[in-house]
XYZ file of C-alpha atoms in Angstrom:
717
model
C 36.210 60.978 0.756
C 34.405 58.736 -1.798
C 30.561 59.434 -1.790
C 28.989 56.040 -2.464
C 25.905 57.404 -4.329
C 27.805 59.545 -6.733
C 28.595 56.948 -9.201
C 28.938 56.767 -13.032
C 30.465 54.247 -15.583
C 33.332 55.570 -17.703
C 35.361 53.246 -20.196
C 34.074 50.145 -18.213
C 35.266 51.495 -14.910
C 33.045 52.592 -12.061
C 33.820 56.316 -11.101
C 32.686 57.870 -7.900
C 32.566 61.580 -6.852
C 34.063 63.171 -3.652
C 31.686 64.161 -0.766
C 32.878 67.593 -0.902
C 35.337 68.433 -3.767
C 33.632 68.535 -7.173
C 36.812 68.171 -8.963
C 38.005 64.998 -7.182
C 36.930 61.405 -8.326
C 37.759 57.796 -7.475
C 38.099 55.249 -10.181
C 37.427 51.532 -9.199
C 38.417 49.030 -11.888
C 35.975 46.060 -12.603
C 38.643 43.364 -12.450
C 42.240 42.689 -11.415
C 45.071 42.299 -13.971
C 48.475 40.975 -14.144
C 51.102 43.415 -12.775
C 53.762 44.409 -15.432
C 57.236 45.603 -15.021
C 58.545 49.090 -16.421
C 58.629 47.710 -19.966
C 55.209 46.335 -19.824
C 56.034 42.546 -19.356
C 53.898 40.587 -16.880
C 55.755 39.657 -13.639
C 55.266 35.918 -14.351
C 57.358 32.956 -14.367
C 56.528 29.266 -14.795
C 59.008 26.436 -14.110
C 58.105 22.939 -15.382
C 59.892 19.950 -13.994
C 61.420 17.728 -16.748
C 61.030 14.774 -14.555
C 58.217 14.679 -11.952
C 59.580 15.037 -8.430
C 58.195 12.848 -5.574
C 57.036 15.054 -2.688
C 57.154 14.086 0.994
C 53.354 13.465 0.838
C 53.926 10.821 -1.968
C 52.570 12.888 -4.701
C 54.631 13.818 -7.711
C 55.413 17.542 -8.245
C 55.419 18.742 -11.944
C 55.765 22.524 -11.916
C 56.080 25.851 -10.140
C 54.636 29.272 -10.969
C 54.960 32.762 -9.444
C 53.138 35.819 -10.572
C 51.656 39.156 -9.274
C 48.279 40.630 -9.693
C 47.127 44.170 -9.174
C 43.786 46.141 -8.725
C 44.624 49.392 -10.502
C 43.952 51.498 -13.622
C 46.202 51.232 -16.711
C 47.556 54.512 -18.171
C 45.351 54.579 -21.233
C 42.175 54.121 -19.295
C 43.178 56.656 -16.665
C 43.641 59.130 -19.677
C 40.265 58.538 -21.036
C 38.603 58.848 -17.676
C 40.184 62.072 -16.818
C 39.358 63.457 -20.370
C 35.705 62.669 -19.856
C 35.542 64.089 -16.325
C 37.100 67.399 -17.400
C 34.350 67.719 -20.007
C 31.724 67.025 -17.291
C 32.880 69.586 -14.653
C 33.288 72.546 -17.147
C 36.184 74.949 -17.793
C 36.107 76.476 -14.321
C 37.161 73.089 -12.755
C 38.772 71.235 -15.613
C 42.283 72.075 -14.614
C 41.666 70.789 -11.098
C 40.243 67.377 -12.029
C 42.108 64.451 -10.515
C 41.699 60.815 -9.376
C 42.065 60.317 -5.659
C 42.992 57.275 -3.618
C 40.466 55.394 -1.706
C 41.502 54.770 1.984
C 41.551 51.019 2.060
C 40.886 49.405 5.467
C 41.219 45.654 4.720
C 41.569 43.373 1.571
C 41.871 39.894 0.420
C 42.856 38.338 -2.907
C 41.572 34.871 -3.755
C 42.772 32.609 -6.687
C 40.241 30.214 -8.223
C 43.039 27.569 -8.375
C 43.000 27.331 -4.586
C 39.787 25.370 -4.780
C 40.666 23.171 -7.781
C 41.049 19.358 -7.074
C 44.624 18.222 -5.819
C 44.983 16.396 -9.108
C 45.454 19.768 -10.797
C 47.078 22.042 -8.160
C 48.901 20.973 -5.155
C 49.030 24.248 -3.156
C 48.629 27.991 -3.602
C 50.412 30.586 -1.343
C 49.687 34.292 -1.195
C 50.065 36.808 1.722
C 47.336 37.806 4.030
C 46.094 40.379 1.454
C 46.730 43.011 -0.999
C 49.128 45.814 -0.100
C 46.420 48.323 0.536
C 48.654 50.944 -1.022
C 49.424 51.858 -4.653
C 48.307 49.274 -7.029
C 47.242 46.751 -4.459
C 49.700 44.204 -5.600
C 49.223 40.637 -4.422
C 51.984 37.991 -5.257
C 50.883 34.317 -5.867
C 52.958 31.202 -5.745
C 51.578 27.824 -7.208
C 52.957 24.284 -6.961
C 51.410 21.941 -9.444
C 51.488 18.112 -9.751
C 52.702 16.340 -12.801
C 49.313 16.075 -14.518
C 48.333 19.707 -13.585
C 51.757 21.175 -14.772
C 51.162 19.914 -18.321
C 47.557 21.234 -18.245
C 48.582 24.512 -16.762
C 51.324 24.981 -19.495
C 48.863 24.398 -22.365
C 46.039 26.382 -20.980
C 48.117 29.558 -20.401
C 48.872 29.879 -24.090
C 46.532 30.858 -26.871
C 43.433 32.912 -26.419
C 41.233 32.809 -23.380
C 42.417 32.424 -19.782
C 42.632 30.038 -16.815
C 43.641 32.138 -13.897
C 40.803 33.883 -12.193
C 41.240 36.303 -9.183
C 38.800 37.718 -6.769
C 39.693 40.798 -4.621
C 37.574 41.499 -1.603
C 38.384 45.172 -0.600
C 36.881 47.195 2.099
C 37.313 51.127 1.832
C 35.955 54.011 3.804
C 33.195 55.910 2.108
C 30.727 58.613 2.908
C 27.047 57.536 2.848
C 24.023 59.259 1.120
C 21.176 60.669 3.050
C 20.139 57.908 5.389
C 19.796 57.512 9.243
C 20.465 54.684 11.595
C 22.689 53.420 14.240
C 24.851 50.445 15.034
C 25.101 49.070 18.638
C 27.458 46.722 20.218
C 27.447 45.434 23.926
C 29.711 42.903 25.520
C 29.709 41.394 29.092
C 32.675 39.095 30.173
C 32.639 37.603 33.699
C 34.893 35.150 35.559
C 34.743 34.012 39.175
C 36.543 31.655 41.371
C 35.307 30.293 44.902
C 37.234 28.035 47.219
C 35.931 26.570 50.476
C 38.146 24.283 52.433
C 37.487 22.949 56.047
C 38.193 20.214 58.591
C 36.088 19.198 61.679
C 39.056 19.929 64.070
C 37.448 17.525 66.513
C 38.248 14.210 68.361
C 39.293 11.223 66.151
C 40.138 11.275 62.619
C 39.567 14.569 60.836
C 37.278 14.869 58.077
C 38.588 17.291 55.271
C 36.636 19.180 52.581
C 38.179 21.236 49.786
C 35.731 22.533 47.123
C 36.668 24.825 44.230
C 34.321 26.296 41.550
C 35.190 28.352 38.615
C 32.737 30.167 36.343
C 33.413 31.897 33.008
C 30.763 33.641 30.910
C 30.906 35.805 27.890
C 28.055 37.552 25.898
C 28.444 39.713 22.983
C 25.588 41.355 20.936
C 25.826 43.501 17.809
C 22.650 45.257 16.412
C 22.428 47.583 13.311
C 19.440 49.464 11.996
C 19.430 51.812 8.848
C 16.516 53.818 7.797
C 16.266 55.656 4.423
C 13.797 58.088 2.764
C 10.922 57.078 0.382
C 12.325 56.064 -3.024
C 15.770 54.968 -1.988
C 17.305 52.105 -3.809
C 16.710 48.978 -1.834
C 19.953 47.351 -2.979
C 21.943 50.424 -1.814
C 20.217 50.520 1.597
C 20.952 46.910 2.133
C 24.579 47.306 1.093
C 24.737 50.327 3.441
C 23.287 48.271 6.445
C 25.814 45.469 5.630
C 28.631 48.115 5.513
C 27.618 49.631 8.866
C 27.438 46.180 10.329
C 30.970 45.334 9.119
C 32.252 48.785 10.634
C 30.645 47.983 13.964
C 31.988 44.426 13.837
C 35.432 45.669 12.956
C 35.395 48.002 16.011
C 33.794 45.265 18.278
C 36.326 42.675 17.234
C 39.269 44.876 18.323
C 37.350 45.466 21.609
C 36.599 41.746 22.238
C 40.238 40.631 21.436
C 41.148 41.585 25.005
C 40.315 38.791 27.407
C 39.739 39.336 31.108
C 41.831 37.521 33.549
C 40.785 34.675 35.586
C 41.898 33.752 39.224
C 45.751 33.071 39.342
C 46.271 33.274 43.052
C 46.963 30.624 45.853
C 44.859 27.557 45.844
C 46.801 25.562 48.376
C 45.520 24.168 51.650
C 47.870 24.046 54.795
C 47.884 21.194 57.274
C 45.768 21.543 60.351
C 43.645 24.126 58.940
C 40.095 24.830 60.102
C 38.366 26.865 57.432
C 39.782 28.738 54.368
C 37.416 30.907 51.943
C 38.789 32.400 48.829
C 36.606 34.278 46.455
C 37.644 36.237 43.201
C 35.417 37.782 40.471
C 36.357 39.851 37.393
C 33.692 41.637 35.334
C 34.021 43.808 32.283
C 31.180 45.607 30.334
C 31.837 47.214 26.915
C 29.178 49.111 25.183
C 29.146 51.662 22.332
C 26.604 53.009 19.863
C 27.542 54.726 16.503
C 24.803 56.766 14.865
C 24.604 57.059 11.083
C 23.728 59.789 8.773
C 24.892 61.529 5.556
C 28.122 62.688 7.192
C 29.038 59.136 8.410
C 32.178 57.260 6.962
C 31.781 53.537 6.908
C 33.489 50.483 5.528
C 32.136 49.695 1.994
C 32.929 46.459 0.014
C 34.425 46.543 -3.492
C 34.845 43.079 -4.965
C 36.572 43.224 -8.442
C 37.057 39.903 -9.945
C 37.565 38.224 -13.318
C 39.630 36.000 -15.516
C 43.178 37.337 -16.311
C 44.135 37.243 -19.971
C 46.657 34.621 -20.976
C 50.150 36.314 -21.223
C 50.429 35.347 -24.913
C 47.630 37.668 -25.612
C 49.368 40.662 -24.066
C 51.579 43.358 -25.524
C 54.409 45.253 -23.943
C 54.785 49.124 -23.949
C 56.376 48.870 -27.414
C 53.405 47.153 -28.782
C 55.375 43.836 -29.210
C 53.604 40.642 -28.263
C 54.725 38.885 -24.944
C 56.533 35.677 -25.664
C 55.772 32.541 -23.794
C 59.460 31.498 -24.013
C 60.467 34.528 -21.944
C 58.282 33.317 -18.971
C 58.640 29.602 -19.142
C 61.558 27.213 -18.481
C 61.967 23.519 -17.928
C 64.281 22.393 -15.371
C 65.675 18.972 -14.095
C 65.216 18.659 -10.466
C 67.038 15.368 -10.317
C 70.194 17.327 -11.107
C 71.463 18.986 -7.700
C 72.353 22.015 -9.634
C 68.634 22.766 -10.404
C 67.395 21.749 -6.755
C 66.066 25.210 -5.948
C 63.240 27.269 -4.497
C 61.959 30.814 -4.843
C 59.735 33.004 -2.693
C 58.305 36.579 -3.273
C 59.402 39.307 -1.024
C 57.546 42.526 -0.426
C 57.197 45.421 2.236
C 53.479 46.504 2.906
C 54.299 50.258 3.497
C 53.170 53.596 2.251
C 56.103 55.726 1.132
C 53.876 58.894 0.394
C 55.226 62.453 0.900
C 53.448 62.727 4.407
C 54.632 59.334 5.475
C 57.851 58.987 7.698
C 59.154 55.826 5.965
C 61.684 56.654 3.130
C 62.715 53.085 2.262
C 63.227 49.577 3.531
C 66.327 47.483 3.005
C 65.640 43.735 3.218
C 68.253 41.081 3.742
C 67.424 37.452 2.899
C 69.790 34.484 3.251
C 69.688 30.618 2.972
C 72.168 28.485 4.663
C 72.775 25.315 2.751
C 75.956 23.809 1.375
C 76.955 27.565 1.196
C 75.319 30.748 2.222
C 73.168 32.369 -0.515
C 72.095 35.910 0.235
C 70.269 38.837 -1.411
C 69.586 42.390 -0.441
C 66.684 44.358 -1.712
C 65.886 48.172 -1.547
C 62.147 48.876 -1.347
C 60.707 52.428 -1.947
C 57.484 51.868 -3.902
C 54.244 50.295 -2.469
C 53.698 47.949 -5.507
C 57.288 46.603 -5.491
C 57.899 42.804 -5.268
C 61.175 40.962 -5.506
C 61.945 37.305 -5.727
C 64.611 35.471 -3.691
C 65.831 32.160 -5.136
C 68.321 29.614 -3.601
C 69.543 26.047 -4.161
C 68.070 23.600 -1.656
C 70.180 21.474 0.658
C 68.212 18.461 1.826
C 64.593 19.171 2.072
C 64.885 22.484 4.202
C 63.508 25.622 2.639
C 63.753 27.747 5.838
C 65.644 30.909 5.244
C 66.646 33.836 7.503
C 65.641 37.551 6.995
C 66.258 40.940 8.551
C 65.399 44.489 7.417
C 66.356 48.079 8.154
C 63.975 50.899 7.905
C 65.215 54.333 6.790
C 63.182 57.448 7.811
C 62.747 60.714 6.195
C 64.680 63.619 7.590
C 66.498 61.381 10.173
C 69.634 59.580 10.425
C 68.054 57.087 12.841
C 67.040 53.584 11.510
C 65.296 50.649 12.844
C 67.067 47.204 12.257
C 65.217 44.104 13.081
C 67.094 41.034 14.231
C 67.728 38.053 11.862
C 64.742 35.820 11.983
C 63.771 32.426 10.289
C 60.933 32.102 7.806
C 59.547 29.808 5.220
C 57.106 30.698 2.295
C 56.426 34.107 0.952
C 57.771 37.001 2.945
C 55.695 40.150 3.532
C 56.902 42.793 5.936
C 53.815 44.549 7.294
C 53.542 48.227 8.295
C 53.332 47.503 12.049
C 56.784 45.877 11.851
C 58.458 49.025 10.481
C 59.020 50.978 13.792
C 56.398 53.502 13.094
C 53.304 54.344 15.073
C 50.730 55.507 12.284
C 47.153 56.398 13.218
C 44.218 57.636 10.943
C 41.685 59.561 12.824
C 38.236 59.996 11.257
C 35.611 62.393 12.406
C 32.865 59.831 11.689
C 29.328 61.166 12.224
C 30.215 64.095 14.368
C 27.543 66.882 13.741
C 29.346 70.259 13.728
C 26.061 71.995 14.189
C 25.978 70.798 17.767
C 29.736 70.192 18.359
C 32.009 73.186 17.741
C 35.170 71.066 18.063
C 36.439 67.624 18.947
C 40.026 67.236 20.186
C 41.388 63.819 20.192
C 44.438 63.179 22.571
C 46.609 60.249 21.857
C 49.140 58.346 24.161
C 51.464 55.482 23.185
C 54.200 54.088 25.437
C 56.817 52.019 23.549
C 58.863 49.429 25.492
C 61.861 51.680 25.123
C 61.647 55.521 25.586
C 59.197 57.893 26.986
C 55.400 58.080 26.255
C 54.485 59.631 22.803
C 51.547 62.121 22.923
C 49.776 64.010 20.156
C 46.494 65.652 19.367
C 44.239 66.353 16.336
C 41.448 68.890 16.325
C 38.269 68.642 14.256
C 36.104 71.454 13.450
C 33.426 72.370 10.782
C 36.216 73.772 8.724
C 38.640 70.967 9.146
C 36.530 67.857 9.153
C 38.624 65.461 6.949
C 40.520 62.408 7.947
C 43.922 63.244 9.842
C 46.984 61.035 10.112
C 49.489 60.845 12.916
C 52.883 59.379 12.292
C 55.729 58.934 14.920
C 58.785 57.042 14.526
C 59.146 54.631 17.664
C 62.052 52.594 16.392
C 60.396 49.208 17.374
C 57.817 47.025 16.438
C 54.224 48.289 17.442
C 53.093 45.560 19.890
C 50.753 47.417 22.406
C 47.426 49.488 22.284
C 47.081 53.183 21.913
C 45.101 55.149 24.491
C 42.891 58.014 23.382
C 40.285 60.321 24.704
C 38.089 62.950 23.023
C 37.353 66.373 24.450
C 34.194 67.971 22.952
C 33.298 71.686 22.949
C 29.899 72.881 22.193
C 28.401 76.382 22.464
C 30.407 77.590 25.686
C 30.592 74.211 27.241
C 33.218 71.391 27.259
C 33.092 67.799 28.210
C 35.136 64.654 27.551
C 34.826 60.961 27.213
C 36.858 58.376 29.268
C 40.190 57.051 27.923
C 39.815 54.262 25.544
C 42.237 51.819 23.946
C 42.684 50.467 20.468
C 44.984 48.093 18.735
C 44.026 49.080 15.318
C 45.424 51.922 12.953
C 42.112 53.792 12.883
C 40.266 55.858 15.422
C 36.635 56.355 14.419
C 34.890 59.122 16.392
C 31.251 58.838 17.350
C 28.876 61.532 18.198
C 28.858 62.353 21.998
C 25.107 62.527 21.800
C 23.399 59.196 22.355
C 19.777 60.341 22.145
C 17.481 63.218 21.089
C 15.051 64.823 23.530
C 12.067 66.153 21.450
C 10.746 69.522 22.230
C 8.148 71.787 20.506
C 6.928 75.393 21.248
C 3.589 76.645 19.989
C 2.599 80.312 20.149
C -1.122 80.739 21.141
C -3.367 83.789 21.510
C -4.468 86.561 19.348
C -1.403 86.770 17.213
C -3.128 88.823 14.422
C -4.347 91.937 16.594
C -3.008 91.754 20.144
C 0.405 89.998 20.190
C 3.274 91.452 18.337
C 5.838 88.706 19.134
C 6.872 86.143 21.698
C 10.592 85.654 22.574
C 11.139 81.985 23.914
C 14.330 80.951 25.723
C 15.093 77.240 26.066
C 17.869 75.845 28.217
C 18.963 72.184 28.769
C 21.504 71.291 31.575
C 23.152 68.055 32.442
C 25.369 68.623 35.307
C 26.580 64.940 35.577
C 28.164 65.006 32.169
C 28.963 68.685 32.087
C 26.822 69.340 29.100
C 24.410 72.257 28.526
C 22.609 73.791 25.625
C 20.515 76.942 25.148
C 18.864 78.702 22.266
C 16.286 81.370 21.662
C 13.624 81.997 19.019
C 10.985 84.726 18.276
C 7.513 83.686 17.365
C 4.896 85.713 15.750
C 1.824 85.444 13.533
C 3.730 84.256 10.412
C 6.050 82.007 12.410
C 4.205 80.564 15.422
C 5.731 77.175 15.779
C 9.278 76.076 16.832
C 10.417 72.510 16.579
C 13.748 72.365 18.566
C 14.897 68.560 19.144
C 17.822 68.640 21.536
C 20.680 66.147 21.110
C 21.567 64.838 24.651
C 24.119 62.349 26.068
C 21.534 60.613 28.362
C 17.828 60.774 27.653
C 17.104 60.018 31.329
C 19.333 62.880 32.711
C 19.196 66.590 32.452
C 16.714 69.396 33.087
C 14.775 71.357 30.428
C 13.732 74.873 31.225
C 11.754 77.512 29.195
C 10.899 81.129 29.742
C 10.639 84.455 27.757
C 8.728 87.541 26.987
C 5.377 88.328 25.425
C 5.410 91.659 23.492
C 1.944 93.291 22.808
C 1.102 95.521 19.890
C 0.120 98.282 22.444
C 3.742 98.426 23.600
C 3.240 96.400 26.891
C 5.425 93.414 27.788
C 4.705 90.383 30.010
C 7.298 87.947 31.271
C 7.039 84.151 30.774
C 8.459 82.966 34.014
C 11.213 80.175 33.785
C 9.517 76.797 34.011
C 11.036 73.341 34.276
C 9.084 70.919 32.039
C 9.064 67.316 31.219
C 6.504 67.783 28.265
C 7.448 67.421 24.664
C 5.118 70.208 23.584
C 4.504 73.627 25.570
C 2.299 76.468 24.563
C 3.298 80.058 25.230
C 1.352 83.329 24.824
C -2.114 84.251 26.105
C -3.964 81.042 27.315
C -7.726 81.644 26.213
C -9.754 78.954 27.613
C -8.745 75.777 25.804
C -5.891 75.420 23.307
C -5.908 72.492 20.959
C -2.645 71.885 18.814
C -3.017 69.316 16.074
C 0.083 67.746 14.458
C -0.308 66.237 11.029
C 2.154 63.473 10.207
C 2.598 62.593 6.456
C 4.994 59.674 7.078
C 2.744 57.017 5.460
C 1.616 58.852 2.245
C 2.548 57.271 -1.055
C 4.599 60.173 -2.490
C 5.371 58.207 -5.775
C 1.635 58.895 -6.596
C 0.572 61.825 -4.623
C 1.596 65.511 -5.296
C -0.210 67.384 -2.566
C -2.507 66.710 0.467
C -4.961 69.280 1.830
C -6.119 68.689 5.406
C -9.088 70.457 6.779
C -9.888 70.466 10.515
C -12.934 71.528 12.380
C -13.283 72.354 16.119
C -16.117 73.662 18.344
C -15.252 72.567 21.835
C -18.876 71.122 22.125
C -20.402 74.600 21.433
C -21.474 74.934 17.691
C -21.409 78.738 18.037
C -17.618 78.768 18.521
C -16.882 76.505 15.551
C -13.551 77.142 13.907
C -12.207 75.656 10.607
C -8.670 75.568 9.508
C -6.666 73.830 6.825
C -3.017 72.973 6.137
C -1.165 71.819 2.944
C 1.159 68.875 3.114
C 3.954 68.447 0.512
C 6.772 65.726 0.453
C 9.538 68.341 -0.006
C 8.285 70.632 2.791
C 8.368 67.915 5.405
C 5.840 67.731 8.291
C 3.710 71.070 8.490
C 3.560 73.183 11.504
C 0.823 72.449 14.116
C -2.700 73.684 13.461
C -3.577 75.554 16.791
C -7.183 76.402 17.823
C -7.834 78.653 20.753
C -11.263 78.353 22.253
C -13.013 80.474 24.874
C -14.300 77.401 26.594
C -14.621 73.753 25.718
C -16.360 70.888 27.152
C -14.577 68.441 24.843
C -11.300 68.493 22.853
C -12.697 66.276 19.947
C -12.226 67.583 16.491
C -13.023 66.325 13.056
C -10.712 66.165 9.975
C -10.712 65.203 6.378
C -7.888 65.036 3.836
C -8.081 65.566 0.067
C -5.351 63.714 -2.019
C -4.205 65.332 -5.280
C -2.549 62.649 -7.435
C 0.166 63.044 -9.975
C -2.240 61.804 -12.826
C -4.495 64.847 -12.182
C -7.126 63.082 -10.169
C -8.186 63.514 -6.556
C -9.826 61.674 -3.710
C -11.106 62.652 -0.184
C -11.038 60.740 3.075
C -14.370 60.413 4.855
C -14.724 62.777 7.953
C -13.098 61.285 11.258
C -13.535 62.548 14.746
C -10.796 62.117 17.353
C -9.230 63.733 20.466
C -5.793 62.358 19.575
C -3.926 65.619 18.427
C -1.396 63.588 16.261
C -3.111 62.936 12.864
C -1.486 60.172 10.812
C -2.429 60.445 7.339
C -3.076 57.170 5.470
C -1.160 55.946 2.500
C -4.093 56.850 0.232
C -7.731 57.532 0.915
C -9.471 54.184 1.864
C -6.326 52.617 3.190
C -5.262 52.034 6.754
């Protein structure tokens, strides 16, 4: 998958590297272009009315234009990029260098003429968005008034350009080394209460019938992203917006389903005494996605620019494109020329691993006579144009399509249906259930495997079930495709079974109406835990074996690990990923092995502490943790921290030091073992060695807080 921080510019094109394959790259052009046919001629046609036509709105029409744009590389630029990349990777990988395809999630294409005054452009049509396959083709259709038609014809000739296109593409990418999370919570509630009564006494009855309905909805999205020191602020801001877009995309699908209100009986019978009806419906939805360098998120790519006038273009033979080949004047007052045309395309992927072989589209217009056309689609960038003569003012036509599948004689045939304007047949209409399952931010150091089970029940036929399995060796996106022979119009159910070291647990069933299932880590929190070895590790204690176990019976999750501590490795930091920070039991135990051959057992102990000390407890133990989080590493090379402890008795004073470097991370704790102590106060000072060769020392500080937070620089808070 595209790694967003592996970027370079080649031949005016932004080129990104892959997150794991050093020979795979992704090229993102800086601006869209006109789509050309096999001979290199732009797919462009402009019809100018010889006499202005009066529209139903009272305005006079003057012209009509259709053309296609694309967001793709041309062959010459592709060759230059591949040649430079082969030189970069060296001979060992040169033969394997290739350009991959970005997995596009959503996309839009906007024409500047859409915003132009109605005096110049009457209307612009284009489909929902680019194809998201192949060259990301988008067809456009323009209707121009009389004044705009003349201006448009003149401006499209000669040098320069008038047509500006902006693509807004969102693709799945891998992030650099950052951490963070996105959170979504939703609460929807509806209630109904009815109380009806009469007095049932002498004389005229007094009736009362009161009804109250309440509907509330609360949706919250929160995103936080943290980066290391020196990270590019613009990149971090884009990552945060990308994570927000990913969470919003998931949340939008979850919020689409509305809960049902009260639909039962509200009537009141004659001669009743009391009636009480009460109904409530509550739905709570909540999810959290953690973010790290293994996370795939949606990232915006926004190529835009002015398209060159077609008279500045040349075809594949090097011949200039002629204006006369793409321009005609027609007389709309002649019934023979009273016509309309619409672009037709199929938004489908015909790749080798996809089930759709081709799509046959039938279009017909029923006027004075039936005019029909049939098109065969087997390329993602293919666009056809249907044209017919208009009868009256109706431009409504009928269409149907037949989907042909690979390796099967079965087809899916849609019924004939009415339509107006451009025709785009989308992937969900092709009788195929296609799902892209992404491992997301699964950490395969703690999760050995994740099995995703899929269920979909079509309106006709039995339920479809399938599975995909993710492991450390198989952690790339997986695609499931099933021919269902009908339009997909219902959600997919899925659940995830996780397996850790010897344990298995699963999430509840979930539903999605989208085409992508994005897995999140099953662990929602981290339980910090540290073990410090104490005692005479130099002359008396040979080693200390520590066993740590975490158990959460409610979720079925458990974790265990062991480590041997000694004089050279006396500290173990083992944060534990957990499903619920408020649940579970943490237990530790082990063995102390002495240099004289004897062994002492450390009994199993349940603890709520974040730091425990094991070994020989000698009077008082003071473990000091030095935190360098605030140090300005852009100016500082090294920090030496000196700590002094005497426990209130100068005769037992101990002095120890530790070195702190940015690349090494937080240092292990500095441990003092005192025979006796009346106080746990200690003093410390830090000497900063700067990159310019100078140094500075902080004044001595005395404290009992065992977490020492180094300042940014000496003399600063």
